[in-house]
GROMACS .gro file of C-alpha atoms in nm:
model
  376
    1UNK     CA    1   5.059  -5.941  -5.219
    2UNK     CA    2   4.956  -5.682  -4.940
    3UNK     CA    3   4.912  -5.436  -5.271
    4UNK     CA    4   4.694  -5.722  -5.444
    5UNK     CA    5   4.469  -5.770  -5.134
    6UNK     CA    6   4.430  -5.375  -5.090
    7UNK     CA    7   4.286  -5.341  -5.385
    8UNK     CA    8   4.037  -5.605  -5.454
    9UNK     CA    9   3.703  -5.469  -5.299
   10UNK     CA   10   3.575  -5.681  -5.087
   11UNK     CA   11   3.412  -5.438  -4.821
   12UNK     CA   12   3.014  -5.333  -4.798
   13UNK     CA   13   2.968  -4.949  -4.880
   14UNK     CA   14   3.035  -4.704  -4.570
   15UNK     CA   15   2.710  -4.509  -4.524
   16UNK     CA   16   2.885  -4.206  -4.636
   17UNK     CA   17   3.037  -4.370  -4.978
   18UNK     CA   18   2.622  -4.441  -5.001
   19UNK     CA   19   2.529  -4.111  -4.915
   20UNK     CA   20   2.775  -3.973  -5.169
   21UNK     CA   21   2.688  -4.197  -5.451
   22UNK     CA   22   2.321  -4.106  -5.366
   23UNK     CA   23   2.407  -3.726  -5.431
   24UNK     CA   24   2.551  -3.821  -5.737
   25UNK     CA   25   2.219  -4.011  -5.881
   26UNK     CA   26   2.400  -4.333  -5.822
   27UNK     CA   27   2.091  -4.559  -5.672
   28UNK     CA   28   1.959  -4.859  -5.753
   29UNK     CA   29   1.689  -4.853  -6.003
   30UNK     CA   30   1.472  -5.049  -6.211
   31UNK     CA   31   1.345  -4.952  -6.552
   32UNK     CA   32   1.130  -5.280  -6.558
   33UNK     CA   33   0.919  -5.230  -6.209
   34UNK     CA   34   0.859  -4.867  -6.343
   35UNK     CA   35   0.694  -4.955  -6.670
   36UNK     CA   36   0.503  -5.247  -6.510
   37UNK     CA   37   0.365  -5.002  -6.320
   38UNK     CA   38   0.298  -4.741  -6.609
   39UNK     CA   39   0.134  -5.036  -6.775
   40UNK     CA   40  -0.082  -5.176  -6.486
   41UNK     CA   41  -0.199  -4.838  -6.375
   42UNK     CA   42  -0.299  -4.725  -6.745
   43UNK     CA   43  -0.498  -5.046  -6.763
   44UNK     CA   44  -0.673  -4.956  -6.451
   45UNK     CA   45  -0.720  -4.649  -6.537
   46UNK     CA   46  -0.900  -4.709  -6.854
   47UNK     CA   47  -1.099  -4.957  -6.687
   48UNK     CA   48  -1.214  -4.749  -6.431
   49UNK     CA   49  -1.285  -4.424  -6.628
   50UNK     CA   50  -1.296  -4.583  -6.987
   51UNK     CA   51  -1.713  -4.573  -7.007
   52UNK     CA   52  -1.680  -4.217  -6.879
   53UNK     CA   53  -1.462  -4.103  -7.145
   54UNK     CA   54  -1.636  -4.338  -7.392
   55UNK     CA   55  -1.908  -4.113  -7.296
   56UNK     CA   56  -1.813  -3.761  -7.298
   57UNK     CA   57  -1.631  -3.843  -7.668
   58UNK     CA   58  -1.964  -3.976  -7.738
   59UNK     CA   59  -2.112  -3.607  -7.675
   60UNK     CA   60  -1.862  -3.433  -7.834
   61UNK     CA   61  -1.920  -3.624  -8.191
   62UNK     CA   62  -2.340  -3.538  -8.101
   63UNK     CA   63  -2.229  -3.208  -8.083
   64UNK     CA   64  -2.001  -3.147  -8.364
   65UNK     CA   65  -2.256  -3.276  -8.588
   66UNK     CA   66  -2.506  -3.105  -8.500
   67UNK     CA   67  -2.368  -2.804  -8.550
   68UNK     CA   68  -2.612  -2.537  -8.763
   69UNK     CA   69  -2.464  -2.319  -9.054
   70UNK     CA   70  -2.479  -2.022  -8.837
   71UNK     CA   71  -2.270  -2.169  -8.560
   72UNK     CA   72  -2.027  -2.255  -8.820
   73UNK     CA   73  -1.956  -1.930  -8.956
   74UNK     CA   74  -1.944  -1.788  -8.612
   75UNK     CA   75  -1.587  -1.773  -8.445
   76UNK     CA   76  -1.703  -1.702  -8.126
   77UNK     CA   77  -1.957  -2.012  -8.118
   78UNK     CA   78  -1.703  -2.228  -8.215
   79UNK     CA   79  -1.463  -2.101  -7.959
   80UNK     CA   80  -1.747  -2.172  -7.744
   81UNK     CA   81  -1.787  -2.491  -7.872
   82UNK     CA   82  -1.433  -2.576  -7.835
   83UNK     CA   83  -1.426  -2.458  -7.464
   84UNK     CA   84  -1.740  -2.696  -7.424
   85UNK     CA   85  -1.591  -3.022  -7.555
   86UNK     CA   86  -1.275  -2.980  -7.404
   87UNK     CA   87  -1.487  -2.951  -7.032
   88UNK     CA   88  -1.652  -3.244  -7.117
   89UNK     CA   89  -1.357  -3.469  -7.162
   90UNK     CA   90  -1.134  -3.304  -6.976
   91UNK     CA   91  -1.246  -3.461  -6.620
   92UNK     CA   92  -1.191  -3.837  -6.739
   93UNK     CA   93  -0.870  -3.754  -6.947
   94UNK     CA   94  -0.734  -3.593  -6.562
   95UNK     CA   95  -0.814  -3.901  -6.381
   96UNK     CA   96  -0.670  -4.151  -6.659
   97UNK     CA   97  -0.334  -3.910  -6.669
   98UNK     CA   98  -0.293  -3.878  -6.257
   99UNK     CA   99  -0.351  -4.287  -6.222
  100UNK     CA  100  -0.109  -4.321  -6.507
  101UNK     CA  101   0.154  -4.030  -6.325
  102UNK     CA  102   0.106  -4.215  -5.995
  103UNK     CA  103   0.169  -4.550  -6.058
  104UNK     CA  104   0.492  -4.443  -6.308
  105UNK     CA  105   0.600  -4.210  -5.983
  106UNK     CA  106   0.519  -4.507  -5.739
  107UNK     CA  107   0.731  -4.742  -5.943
  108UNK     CA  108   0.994  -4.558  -6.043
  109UNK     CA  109   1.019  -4.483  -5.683
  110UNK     CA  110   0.986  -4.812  -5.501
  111UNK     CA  111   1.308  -4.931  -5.537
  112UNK     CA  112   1.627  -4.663  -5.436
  113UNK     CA  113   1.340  -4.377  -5.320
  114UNK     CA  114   1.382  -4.040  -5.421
  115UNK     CA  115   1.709  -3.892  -5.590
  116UNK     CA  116   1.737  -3.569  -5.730
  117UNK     CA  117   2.043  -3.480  -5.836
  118UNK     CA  118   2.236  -3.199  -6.100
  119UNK     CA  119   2.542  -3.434  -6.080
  120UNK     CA  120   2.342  -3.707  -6.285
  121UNK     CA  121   2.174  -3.467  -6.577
  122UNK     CA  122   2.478  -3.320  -6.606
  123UNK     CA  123   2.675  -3.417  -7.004
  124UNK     CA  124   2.966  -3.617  -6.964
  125UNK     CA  125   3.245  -3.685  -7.159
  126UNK     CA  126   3.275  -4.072  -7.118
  127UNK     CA  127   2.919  -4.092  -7.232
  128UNK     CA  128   2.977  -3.987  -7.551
  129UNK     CA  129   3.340  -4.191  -7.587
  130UNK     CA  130   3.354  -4.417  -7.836
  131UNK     CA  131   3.541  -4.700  -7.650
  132UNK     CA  132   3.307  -4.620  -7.328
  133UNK     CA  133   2.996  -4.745  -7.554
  134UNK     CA  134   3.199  -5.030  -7.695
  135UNK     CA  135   3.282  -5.177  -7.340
  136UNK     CA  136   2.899  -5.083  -7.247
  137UNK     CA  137   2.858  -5.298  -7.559
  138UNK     CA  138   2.989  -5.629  -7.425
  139UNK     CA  139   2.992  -5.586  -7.081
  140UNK     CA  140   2.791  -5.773  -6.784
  141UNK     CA  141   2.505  -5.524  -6.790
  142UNK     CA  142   2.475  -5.576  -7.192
  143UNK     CA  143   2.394  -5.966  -7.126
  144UNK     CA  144   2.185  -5.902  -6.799
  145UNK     CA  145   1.981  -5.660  -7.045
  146UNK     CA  146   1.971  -5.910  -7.356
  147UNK     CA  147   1.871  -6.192  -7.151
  148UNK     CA  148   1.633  -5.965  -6.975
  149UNK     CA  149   1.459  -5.870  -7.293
  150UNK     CA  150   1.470  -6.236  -7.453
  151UNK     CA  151   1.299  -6.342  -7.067
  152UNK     CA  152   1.010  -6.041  -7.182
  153UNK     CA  153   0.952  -6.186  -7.507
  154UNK     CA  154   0.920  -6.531  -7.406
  155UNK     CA  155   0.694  -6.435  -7.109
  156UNK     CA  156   0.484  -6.180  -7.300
  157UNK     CA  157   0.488  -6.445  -7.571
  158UNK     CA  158   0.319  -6.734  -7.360
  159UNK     CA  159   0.100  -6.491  -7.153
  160UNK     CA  160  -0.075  -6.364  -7.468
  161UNK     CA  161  -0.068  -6.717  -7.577
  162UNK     CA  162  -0.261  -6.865  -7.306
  163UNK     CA  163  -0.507  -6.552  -7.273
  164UNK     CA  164  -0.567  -6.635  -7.681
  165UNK     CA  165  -0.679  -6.971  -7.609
  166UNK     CA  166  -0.870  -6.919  -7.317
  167UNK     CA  167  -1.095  -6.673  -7.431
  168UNK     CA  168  -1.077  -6.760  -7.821
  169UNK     CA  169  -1.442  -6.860  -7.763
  170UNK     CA  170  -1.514  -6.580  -7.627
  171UNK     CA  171  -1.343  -6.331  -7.894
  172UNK     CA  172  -1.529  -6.548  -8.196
  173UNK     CA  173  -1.853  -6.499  -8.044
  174UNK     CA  174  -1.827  -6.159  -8.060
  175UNK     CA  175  -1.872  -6.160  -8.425
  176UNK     CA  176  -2.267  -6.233  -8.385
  177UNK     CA  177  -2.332  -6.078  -8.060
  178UNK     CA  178  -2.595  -5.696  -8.136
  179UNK     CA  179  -2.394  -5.369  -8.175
  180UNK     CA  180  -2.324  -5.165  -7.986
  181UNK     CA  181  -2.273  -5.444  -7.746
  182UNK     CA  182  -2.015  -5.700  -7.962
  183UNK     CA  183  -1.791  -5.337  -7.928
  184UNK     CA  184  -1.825  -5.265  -7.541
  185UNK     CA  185  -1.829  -5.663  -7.494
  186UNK     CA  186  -1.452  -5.622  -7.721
  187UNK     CA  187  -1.285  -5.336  -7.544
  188UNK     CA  188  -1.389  -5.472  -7.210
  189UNK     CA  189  -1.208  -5.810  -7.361
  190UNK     CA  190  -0.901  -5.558  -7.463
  191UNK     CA  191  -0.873  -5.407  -7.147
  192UNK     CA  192  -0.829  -5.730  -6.947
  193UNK     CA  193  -0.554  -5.883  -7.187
  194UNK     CA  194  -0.375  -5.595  -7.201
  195UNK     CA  195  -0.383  -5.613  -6.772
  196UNK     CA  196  -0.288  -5.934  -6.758
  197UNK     CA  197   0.037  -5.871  -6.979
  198UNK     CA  198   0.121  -5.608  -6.791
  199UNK     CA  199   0.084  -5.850  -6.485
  200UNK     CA  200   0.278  -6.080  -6.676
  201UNK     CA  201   0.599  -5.839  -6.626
  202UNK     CA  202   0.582  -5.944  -6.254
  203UNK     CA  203   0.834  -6.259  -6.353
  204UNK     CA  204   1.056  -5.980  -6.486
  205UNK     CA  205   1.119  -5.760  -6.211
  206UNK     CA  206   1.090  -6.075  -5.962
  207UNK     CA  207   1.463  -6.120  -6.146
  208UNK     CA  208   1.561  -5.782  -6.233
  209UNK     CA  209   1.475  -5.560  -5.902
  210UNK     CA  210   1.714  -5.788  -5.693
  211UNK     CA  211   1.976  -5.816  -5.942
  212UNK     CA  212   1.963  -5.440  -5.934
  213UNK     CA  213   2.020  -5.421  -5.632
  214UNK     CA  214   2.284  -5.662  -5.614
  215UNK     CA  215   2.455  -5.474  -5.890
  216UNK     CA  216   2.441  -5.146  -5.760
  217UNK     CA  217   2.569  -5.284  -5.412
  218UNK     CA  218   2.861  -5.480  -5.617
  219UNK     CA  219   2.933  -5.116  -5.784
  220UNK     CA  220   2.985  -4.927  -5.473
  221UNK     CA  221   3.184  -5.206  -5.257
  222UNK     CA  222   3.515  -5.092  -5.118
  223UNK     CA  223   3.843  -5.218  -5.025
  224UNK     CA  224   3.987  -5.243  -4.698
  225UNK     CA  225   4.222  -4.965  -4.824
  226UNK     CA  226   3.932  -4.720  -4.942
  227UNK     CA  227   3.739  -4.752  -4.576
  228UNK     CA  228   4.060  -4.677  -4.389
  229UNK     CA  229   4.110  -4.361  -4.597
  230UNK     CA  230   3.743  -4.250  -4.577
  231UNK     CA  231   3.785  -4.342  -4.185
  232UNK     CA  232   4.052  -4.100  -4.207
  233UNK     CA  233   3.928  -3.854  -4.381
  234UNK     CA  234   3.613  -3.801  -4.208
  235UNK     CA  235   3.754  -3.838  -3.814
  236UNK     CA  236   4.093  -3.713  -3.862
  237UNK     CA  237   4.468  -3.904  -3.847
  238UNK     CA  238   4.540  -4.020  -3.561
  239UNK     CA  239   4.826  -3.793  -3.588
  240UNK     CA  240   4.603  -3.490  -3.620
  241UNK     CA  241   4.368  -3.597  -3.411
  242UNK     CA  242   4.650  -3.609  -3.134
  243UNK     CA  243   4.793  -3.278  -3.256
  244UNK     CA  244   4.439  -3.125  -3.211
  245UNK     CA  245   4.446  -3.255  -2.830
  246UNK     CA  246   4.761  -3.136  -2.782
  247UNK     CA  247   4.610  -2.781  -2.863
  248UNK     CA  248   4.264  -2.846  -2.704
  249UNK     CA  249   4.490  -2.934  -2.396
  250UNK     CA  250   4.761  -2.684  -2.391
  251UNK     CA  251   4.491  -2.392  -2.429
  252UNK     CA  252   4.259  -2.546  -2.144
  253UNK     CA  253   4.612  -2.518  -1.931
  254UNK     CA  254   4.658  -2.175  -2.059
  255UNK     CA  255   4.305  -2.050  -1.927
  256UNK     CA  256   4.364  -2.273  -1.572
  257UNK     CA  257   4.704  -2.056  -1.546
  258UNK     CA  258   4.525  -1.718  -1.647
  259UNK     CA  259   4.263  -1.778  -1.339
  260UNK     CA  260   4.518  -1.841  -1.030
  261UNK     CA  261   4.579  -1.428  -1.001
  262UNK     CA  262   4.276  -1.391  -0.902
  263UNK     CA  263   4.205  -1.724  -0.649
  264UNK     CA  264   4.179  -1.681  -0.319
  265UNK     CA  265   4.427  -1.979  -0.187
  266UNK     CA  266   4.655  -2.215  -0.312
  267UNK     CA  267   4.654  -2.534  -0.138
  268UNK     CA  268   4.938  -2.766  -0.160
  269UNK     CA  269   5.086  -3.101  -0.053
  270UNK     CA  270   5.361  -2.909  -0.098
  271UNK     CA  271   5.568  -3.099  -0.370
  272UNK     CA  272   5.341  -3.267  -0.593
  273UNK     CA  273   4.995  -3.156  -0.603
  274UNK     CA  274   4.859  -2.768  -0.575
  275UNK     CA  275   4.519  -2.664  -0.651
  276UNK     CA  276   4.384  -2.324  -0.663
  277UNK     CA  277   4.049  -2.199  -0.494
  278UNK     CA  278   3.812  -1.925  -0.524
  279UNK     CA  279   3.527  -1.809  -0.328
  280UNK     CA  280   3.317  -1.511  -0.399
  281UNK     CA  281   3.143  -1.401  -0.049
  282UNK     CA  282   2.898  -1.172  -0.210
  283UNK     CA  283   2.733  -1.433  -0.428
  284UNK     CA  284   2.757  -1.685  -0.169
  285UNK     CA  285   2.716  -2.098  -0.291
  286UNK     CA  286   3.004  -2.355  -0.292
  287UNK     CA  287   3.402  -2.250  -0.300
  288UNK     CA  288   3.523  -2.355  -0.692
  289UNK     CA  289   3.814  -2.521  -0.793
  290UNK     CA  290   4.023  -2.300  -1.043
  291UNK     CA  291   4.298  -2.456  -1.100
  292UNK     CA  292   4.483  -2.785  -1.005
  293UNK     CA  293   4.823  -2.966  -1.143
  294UNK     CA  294   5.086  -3.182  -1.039
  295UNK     CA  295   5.450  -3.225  -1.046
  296UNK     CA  296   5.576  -2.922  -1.298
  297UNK     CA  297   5.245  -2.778  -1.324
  298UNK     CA  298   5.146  -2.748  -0.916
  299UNK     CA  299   5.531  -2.589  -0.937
  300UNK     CA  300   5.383  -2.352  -1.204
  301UNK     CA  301   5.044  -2.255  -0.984
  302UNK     CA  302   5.258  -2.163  -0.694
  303UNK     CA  303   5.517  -1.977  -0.910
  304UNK     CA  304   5.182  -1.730  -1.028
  305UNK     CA  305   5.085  -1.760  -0.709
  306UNK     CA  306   5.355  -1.594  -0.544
  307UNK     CA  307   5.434  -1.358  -0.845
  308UNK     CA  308   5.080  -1.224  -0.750
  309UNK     CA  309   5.041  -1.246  -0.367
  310UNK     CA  310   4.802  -1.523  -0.334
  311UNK     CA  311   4.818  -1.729  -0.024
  312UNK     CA  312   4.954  -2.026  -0.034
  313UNK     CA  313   4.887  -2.314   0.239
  314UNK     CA  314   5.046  -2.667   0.283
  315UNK     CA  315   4.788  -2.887   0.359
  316UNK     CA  316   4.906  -3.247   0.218
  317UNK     CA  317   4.567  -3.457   0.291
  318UNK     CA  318   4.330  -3.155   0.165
  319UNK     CA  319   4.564  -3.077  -0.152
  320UNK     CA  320   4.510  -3.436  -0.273
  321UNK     CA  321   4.141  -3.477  -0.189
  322UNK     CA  322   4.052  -3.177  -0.375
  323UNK     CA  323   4.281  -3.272  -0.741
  324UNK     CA  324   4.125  -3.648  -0.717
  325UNK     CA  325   3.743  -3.566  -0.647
  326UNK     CA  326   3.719  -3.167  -0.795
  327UNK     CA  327   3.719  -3.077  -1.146
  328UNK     CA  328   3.848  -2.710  -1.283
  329UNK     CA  329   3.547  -2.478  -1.263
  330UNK     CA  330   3.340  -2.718  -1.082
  331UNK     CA  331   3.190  -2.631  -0.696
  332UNK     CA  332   3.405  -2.848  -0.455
  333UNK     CA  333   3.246  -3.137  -0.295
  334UNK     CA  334   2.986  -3.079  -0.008
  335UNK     CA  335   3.227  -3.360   0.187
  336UNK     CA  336   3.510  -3.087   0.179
  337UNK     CA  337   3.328  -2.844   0.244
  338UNK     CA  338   3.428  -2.826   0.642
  339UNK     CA  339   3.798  -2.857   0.556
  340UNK     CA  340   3.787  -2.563   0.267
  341UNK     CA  341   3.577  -2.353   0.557
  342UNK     CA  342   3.878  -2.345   0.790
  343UNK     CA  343   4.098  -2.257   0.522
  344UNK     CA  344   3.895  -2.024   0.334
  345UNK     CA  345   3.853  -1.833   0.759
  346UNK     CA  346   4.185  -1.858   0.823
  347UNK     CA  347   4.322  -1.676   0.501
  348UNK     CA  348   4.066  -1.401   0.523
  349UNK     CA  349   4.129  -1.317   0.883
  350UNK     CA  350   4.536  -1.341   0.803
  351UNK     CA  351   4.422  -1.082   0.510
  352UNK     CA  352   4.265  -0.858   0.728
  353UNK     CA  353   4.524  -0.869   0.947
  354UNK     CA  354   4.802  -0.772   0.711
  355UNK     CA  355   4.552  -0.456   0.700
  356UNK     CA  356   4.530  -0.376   1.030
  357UNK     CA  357   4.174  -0.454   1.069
  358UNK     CA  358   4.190  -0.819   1.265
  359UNK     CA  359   4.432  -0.993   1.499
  360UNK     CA  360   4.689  -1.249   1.381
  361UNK     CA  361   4.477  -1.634   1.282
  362UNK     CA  362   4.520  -1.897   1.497
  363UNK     CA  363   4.782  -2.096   1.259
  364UNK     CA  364   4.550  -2.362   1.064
  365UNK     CA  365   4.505  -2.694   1.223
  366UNK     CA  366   4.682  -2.938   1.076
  367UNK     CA  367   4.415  -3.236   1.070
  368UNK     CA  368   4.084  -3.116   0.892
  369UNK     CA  369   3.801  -3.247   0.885
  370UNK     CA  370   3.835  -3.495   0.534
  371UNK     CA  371   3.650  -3.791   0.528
  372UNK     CA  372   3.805  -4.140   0.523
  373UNK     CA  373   3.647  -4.179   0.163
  374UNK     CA  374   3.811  -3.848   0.002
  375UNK     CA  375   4.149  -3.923   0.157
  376UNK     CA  376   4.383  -4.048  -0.116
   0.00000   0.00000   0.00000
């Protein structure tokens, strides 16, 4: 049953099984919004540069007809000629072919963005399979597309239907209207039918652009199983995720362990706690913390410590305030930094004494200066 249920997908898409479908040209898309908007924008088009191109054909007949015997038999007037008609319709034909490329691109567009993707153009096998194109045949997306076209015939159907009768008055009066005017007076007729069909296809992507969506949603839904692997996969096992801090940690106590040679004190309570201070005169600013541990590792500082002549001091109260409220690296606390003064004195006066250069300290006092918040 646990199998079963593993299995069935029931979960939305993870952003990155959306981002990956996206790379592979998987996006929701719909063929229908796209040529609505082919057809709408070519109907604009045409209406809005239609007399202009009406026009500059217009001049081109004039001037093919007019032509003289002399400009006939000359190639170079006629490539002349050429380069003149195509300048005179070539401004109108621009316009009607970027309205056109917009509204396709705007369309096409509108619904899953912009995807560009190799994966997607490239041939695949199960395309051209046999029992692929049978199941593509009879599947869900074969009735969604028959009912879709059966819903553009119908609504295409009526639409041209209606715009029959309502201007069938107009469209029989054209046979004793004047020319040239009965023509203009038809193609402006023509040009509004043929927007208002392409209007028409409004009830079709009102139905298709959602189911779309829906679909392509349905197609990329995961199960419970899939989002625990990706979860996985993209932050790790929890097993190698714990190995990895295991590392992270045992390195970090590595470079602590490589840095108490060269402190200036170890400070203990003695048993459980020692941390490790350094303080470089010449540069002056705040004593740091170099290395701190307790239990087996505070046994481990004072081991180097010894091994390498550093001072070490029993100071219980001091020892603990500094692991709790100092990090490795870090400047101690200004609250300490009375306490760490006396230390810090008394270790490089009993240094210069083992030199001969100062009198023995005065041993350490045994309550420093901690305050009651930074005792622990």
């Amino acid at each position: 049953m646990a199998e079963s249920d593993s299995g069935e997908k029931t979960e939305e898409p993870t952003a990155k099984k959306m981002a990956d479908a996206r790379k592979k040209g998987q996006i929701a898309r719909s063929k229908d919004l796209g040529t609505m908007f082919v057809l709408v924008g070519s109907a604009i088009s045409l209406m809005l540069m239609g007399d202009s191109l009406v026009e500059s054909l217009s001049h081109v007949m004039k001037n093919q007809f007019s032509l003289t015997r002399e400009e006939i038999m000359d190639v170079n007037a006629l490539f002349g000629e050429v380069r003149k008609n195509v300048s005179l319709i070539f401004t109108p034909l621009a316009w009607i072919f970027a309205i056109v490329m917009l509204a396709g691109f705007i369309g096409n567009t509108m619904l899953g963005g912009i995807s560009w993707s190799w994966e997607a153009m490239s041939p695949k096998a199960s395309r051209m399979s046999p029992i692929a194109g049978f199941k593509r045949m009879f599947g869900l997306k074969a009735y969604v597309e028959l009912f879709k076209s059966l819903l553009k015939f119908f609504v295409v159907f009526f639409s041209a239907y209606l715009l029959l009768t309502s201007l069938f008055e107009q469209i029989l009066s054209l046979s004793i209207e004047a020319i040239p005017f009965n023509f203009a007076h038809a193609v402006d007729l023509l040009l509004w039918m043929f927007l208002a069909l392409a209007l028409s296809l409004v009830i079709i992507v009102i139905v298709d652009a959602p189911y779309q969506t829906w679909s392509h949603n349905k197609e990329l839904k995961m199960s419970k199983q899939e989002v625990k692997d990706e979860h996985k996969s993209s932050e790790g096992s929890p097993e190698n995720k714990g190995r990895i801090k295991r590392t992270q940690y045992e390195l970090s106590q590595r470079r602590m362990m490589a840095e108490v040679p060269n402190s200036d004190v170890v400070i203990t309570n003695p048993t459980h706690f020692s941390v490790a201070l350094k303080y470089d005169a010449e540069q002056g600013g705040a004593p740091q913390l170099v290395a701190k541990g307790v239990d087996e590792m505070a046994i481990h500082i004072r081991t180097i410590a010894k091994e390498h002549g550093v001072e070490i001091i029993a100071s219980p109260a001091l020892a603990r305030s500094l692991y709790y409220t100092a990090e490795v690296n870090e400047d101690i606390p200004e609250e300490l930094f009375g306490a760490v003064a006396q230390v810090l004195a008394f270790i490089f006066q009993l240094n210069a004494h083992k030199r001969g250069k100062a009198n023995r300290p005065i041993p350490l006092a045994k309550n420093l200066p901690i305050p009651d918040d930074f005792k622990y």
